Coordinates of C-alpha atoms in Angstrom, one line a residue:
X1 CA -42.4 96.9 -23.2
X2 CA -39.4 96.4 -21.5
X3 CA -41.9 95.9 -18.4
X4 CA -43.9 93.5 -19.9
X5 CA -40.6 91.3 -20.3
X6 CA -39.8 91.7 -16.7
X7 CA -42.8 90.4 -15.5
X8 CA -42.8 87.5 -17.6
X9 CA -39.1 86.2 -17.2
X10 CA -40.7 87.0 -12.9
X11 CA -43.3 84.3 -14.0
X12 CA -40.9 81.8 -15.8
X13 CA -38.2 82.2 -12.7
X14 CA -39.8 80.0 -10.3
X15 CA -41.4 77.6 -13.0
X16 CA -37.5 76.7 -13.7
X17 CA -35.9 76.4 -10.8
X18 CA -38.1 73.8 -10.0
X19 CA -36.4 71.8 -12.7
X20 CA -33.2 72.7 -11.5
X21 CA -31.0 70.2 -9.7
X22 CA -31.0 70.1 -5.7
X23 CA -27.8 70.9 -3.9
X24 CA -26.8 67.3 -2.8
X25 CA -26.4 66.9 0.9
X26 CA -23.1 66.9 2.4
X27 CA -23.4 63.6 3.1
X28 CA -23.2 62.0 -0.2
X29 CA -20.9 64.3 -1.5
X30 CA -18.4 63.0 -3.8
X31 CA -15.6 62.5 -1.0
X32 CA -18.3 60.4 1.1
X33 CA -20.0 58.4 -1.7
X34 CA -17.1 57.0 -3.4
X35 CA -15.8 55.2 -0.6
X36 CA -19.2 53.0 0.1
X37 CA -19.7 52.7 -3.8
X38 CA -16.0 51.4 -4.4
X39 CA -15.9 49.2 -1.1
X40 CA -18.2 46.5 -2.4
X41 CA -16.4 46.1 -6.0
X42 CA -13.0 46.1 -4.4
X43 CA -14.1 43.1 -2.1
X44 CA -15.8 41.5 -5.6
X45 CA -12.4 41.9 -7.5
X46 CA -10.6 41.2 -4.7
X47 CA -11.8 37.4 -4.3
X48 CA -11.6 36.9 -8.3
X49 CA -8.0 38.1 -7.7
X50 CA -7.2 35.5 -5.3
X51 CA -9.2 32.6 -6.9
X52 CA -7.2 33.3 -10.0
X53 CA -3.9 33.4 -8.4
X54 CA -4.6 30.1 -6.2
X55 CA -5.4 28.1 -9.6
X56 CA -2.6 29.4 -11.2
X57 CA -0.3 28.3 -8.1
X58 CA -1.9 24.5 -7.9
X59 CA -1.7 24.4 -12.2
X60 CA 2.3 25.5 -11.6
X61 CA 2.5 22.7 -9.2
X62 CA 0.9 20.2 -11.5
X63 CA 2.5 21.2 -14.0
X64 CA 6.0 20.8 -12.5
X65 CA 5.5 17.3 -10.8
X66 CA 4.3 16.0 -14.3
X67 CA 7.1 17.6 -15.8
X68 CA 9.8 16.1 -13.3
X69 CA 11.4 12.7 -14.2
X70 CA 10.2 9.7 -12.5
X71 CA 12.6 9.0 -9.3
X72 CA 15.3 6.4 -9.8
X73 CA 14.4 2.8 -8.6
X74 CA 16.3 2.3 -5.2
X75 CA 19.1 -0.5 -5.4
X76 CA 18.7 -3.2 -4.2
X77 CA 20.6 -4.5 -1.5
X78 CA 23.9 -7.0 -1.4
X79 CA 22.6 -10.3 -0.6
X80 CA 24.2 -13.8 0.2
X81 CA 21.9 -16.8 -0.7
X82 CA 21.2 -18.9 2.4
X83 CA 23.1 -22.5 2.5
X84 CA 20.6 -25.2 2.2
X85 CA 22.0 -28.9 3.4
X86 CA 19.0 -30.5 1.9
X87 CA 21.3 -31.7 -1.3
X88 CA 23.9 -33.4 0.7
X89 CA 21.3 -35.1 2.8
X90 CA 19.7 -36.3 -0.3
X91 CA 23.0 -38.2 -1.4
X92 CA 24.3 -39.3 2.0
X93 CA 20.9 -40.6 2.4
X94 CA 20.6 -42.1 -0.6
X95 CA 24.2 -43.9 -0.7
X96 CA 23.6 -45.5 2.7
X97 CA 20.7 -47.1 1.2
X98 CA 23.2 -48.3 -1.9
X99 CA 25.9 -49.4 0.4
X100 CA 23.3 -51.7 1.7
X101 CA 23.2 -53.4 -1.9
X102 CA 25.1 -56.5 -2.8
X103 CA 27.7 -55.1 -5.4
X104 CA 25.8 -51.8 -6.1
X105 CA 27.7 -51.2 -2.9
X106 CA 31.2 -52.1 -4.3
X107 CA 30.2 -49.3 -7.2
X108 CA 27.5 -47.0 -7.5
X109 CA 26.8 -46.6 -3.1
X110 CA 30.3 -45.0 -2.4
X111 CA 30.4 -42.8 -5.1
X112 CA 26.9 -41.3 -4.2
X113 CA 27.9 -41.3 -0.4
X114 CA 31.1 -39.3 -1.6
X115 CA 29.1 -37.1 -3.3
X116 CA 27.0 -36.6 -0.4
X117 CA 30.5 -35.7 1.5
X118 CA 31.3 -33.5 -0.6
X119 CA 27.7 -31.3 -0.9
X120 CA 28.0 -31.3 2.7
X121 CA 31.4 -29.4 3.0
X122 CA 30.8 -27.3 0.1
X123 CA 27.7 -25.9 1.8
X124 CA 29.6 -25.3 4.9
X125 CA 32.6 -23.3 2.6
X126 CA 31.1 -21.9 0.0
X127 CA 28.7 -18.8 -0.8
X128 CA 27.2 -17.5 -3.8
X129 CA 26.6 -13.7 -3.4
X130 CA 24.9 -10.5 -5.1
X131 CA 25.9 -6.9 -4.7
X132 CA 25.4 -3.6 -6.6
X133 CA 27.4 -4.8 -9.9
X134 CA 28.0 -8.9 -10.3
X135 CA 27.1 -12.4 -8.9
X136 CA 30.1 -14.2 -7.0
X137 CA 31.4 -17.1 -5.7
X138 CA 32.8 -16.4 -1.6
X139 CA 33.9 -18.2 0.8
X140 CA 31.7 -18.5 3.6
X141 CA 33.6 -15.7 5.9
X142 CA 33.3 -13.5 2.8
X143 CA 36.6 -13.7 1.8
X144 CA 37.3 -14.0 -2.2
X145 CA 36.8 -17.7 -3.3
X146 CA 40.4 -17.8 -5.6
X147 CA 40.4 -18.0 -9.1
X148 CA 38.2 -20.9 -10.8
X149 CA 39.4 -23.9 -11.1
X150 CA 37.9 -25.0 -15.0
X151 CA 39.2 -21.5 -16.6
X152 CA 40.7 -19.7 -14.5
X153 CA 40.0 -15.4 -13.4
X154 CA 37.6 -14.0 -10.8
X155 CA 34.8 -16.2 -9.7
X156 CA 32.7 -13.1 -10.3
X157 CA 30.6 -12.1 -13.2
X158 CA 28.5 -8.8 -14.0
X159 CA 24.7 -9.2 -14.4
X160 CA 25.0 -7.7 -17.7
X161 CA 27.2 -10.6 -19.1
X162 CA 24.8 -13.3 -18.7
X163 CA 23.4 -15.2 -21.6
X164 CA 21.4 -17.2 -19.6
X165 CA 20.6 -19.0 -16.7
X166 CA 18.7 -22.2 -15.3
X167 CA 18.0 -24.8 -12.7
X168 CA 18.7 -28.9 -13.6
X169 CA 16.9 -30.9 -13.8
X170 CA 14.0 -28.0 -15.3
X171 CA 11.2 -27.9 -12.8
X172 CA 12.6 -29.3 -9.9
X173 CA 12.9 -25.9 -8.3
X174 CA 9.0 -26.2 -7.3
X175 CA 9.5 -29.8 -5.8
X176 CA 10.2 -30.7 -2.5
X177 CA 13.6 -32.2 -3.5
X178 CA 15.0 -29.4 -5.5
X179 CA 17.1 -29.1 -8.3
X180 CA 20.5 -30.8 -8.0
X181 CA 22.5 -28.1 -10.5
X182 CA 22.8 -24.7 -10.9
X183 CA 23.3 -23.4 -14.1
X184 CA 24.2 -20.2 -16.2
X185 CA 26.3 -18.5 -19.2
X186 CA 28.1 -15.6 -19.7
X187 CA 29.9 -13.6 -22.4
X188 CA 32.8 -11.7 -19.7
X189 CA 35.1 -15.0 -19.7
X190 CA 37.6 -14.7 -22.6
X191 CA 36.0 -16.1 -25.4
X192 CA 38.8 -18.1 -26.4
X193 CA 37.8 -20.0 -22.6
X194 CA 34.0 -20.5 -24.2
X195 CA 34.5 -24.1 -25.5
X196 CA 36.6 -25.4 -22.3
X197 CA 34.5 -28.6 -20.7
X198 CA 30.9 -28.6 -20.9
X199 CA 31.4 -25.2 -23.0
X200 CA 32.1 -27.5 -26.3
X201 CA 28.7 -29.1 -26.6
X202 CA 26.9 -25.4 -25.0
X203 CA 28.5 -23.8 -28.1
X204 CA 27.6 -26.6 -30.9
X205 CA 26.1 -25.4 -34.1
X206 CA 22.9 -27.7 -33.4
X207 CA 22.8 -25.8 -30.0
X208 CA 23.0 -22.6 -31.7
X209 CA 20.8 -23.1 -34.1
X210 CA 18.3 -24.2 -31.5
X211 CA 18.5 -20.6 -30.3
X212 CA 21.5 -20.9 -28.0
X213 CA 23.7 -18.0 -26.8
X214 CA 27.7 -18.3 -26.8
X215 CA 28.9 -18.1 -24.1
X216 CA 30.9 -19.8 -21.2
X217 CA 29.1 -22.4 -19.3
X218 CA 29.2 -22.7 -15.6
X219 CA 27.9 -25.7 -13.3
X220 CA 27.4 -25.4 -9.7
X221 CA 25.6 -27.9 -6.9
X222 CA 22.4 -26.5 -6.0
X223 CA 23.8 -26.3 -2.0
X224 CA 21.8 -23.1 -1.6
X225 CA 18.4 -21.7 -1.6
X226 CA 17.9 -22.2 -5.4
X227 CA 14.7 -20.0 -5.0
X228 CA 16.5 -17.0 -3.3
X229 CA 18.7 -17.5 -6.0
X230 CA 16.2 -17.7 -9.0
X231 CA 14.7 -14.2 -7.8
X232 CA 17.7 -12.5 -7.5
X233 CA 18.7 -13.7 -10.9
X234 CA 14.9 -12.1 -11.8
X235 CA 15.3 -8.8 -10.0
X236 CA 18.7 -7.9 -11.0
X237 CA 17.6 -8.5 -15.0
X238 CA 20.1 -11.4 -15.6
X239 CA 19.1 -12.5 -19.3
X240 CA 17.9 -15.6 -19.4
X241 CA 16.5 -17.8 -22.6

């Protein structure tokens, strides 16, 4: 009986050995197979990781640039408005014509001629200046022009004190002859002076009801480049009705 069992086992052994796993060649052992399988995966993961990190860095830069406050506007440079002798020339020419008209040559002619001479002198002596804070009236050499002859105080007015400005006659600034007067109203002068001179009419109840704003009125002959002055009033946000 034992002999029969042994012979049966000996017959089954070859058959089982056919299904048994064969020995792995040395070239495919764990130590050599792992690097070959891991290398392509590592490259893929490394590539994806680099792409993700690059995207995150770009997103971070975009967020930081969008959240940053906008750069402040550059400060406007100081400017002295160019003188213009046009107004003086017009008055002198008109006065010369009136001086040839009988009777008028004794009244209106000399007055117009005198104004022409005054405007000519003032054009060479006075300048209108804009700095970082205020509009001012200075001498041609850059020195202080002294106190205002009407209400006193320095001939210098901050931009935020402006209530209105205009050139008269209105619309002439864009005409070849140009305007005659520069006008502006400000609130920097002490209020008890606002009704002095033309201010009494400019601050009347009728004018205020029509939309005017109380303040001190100033008039100057247009003895400068008025278009340049208008541009500066606008650039420096001087209030205008």
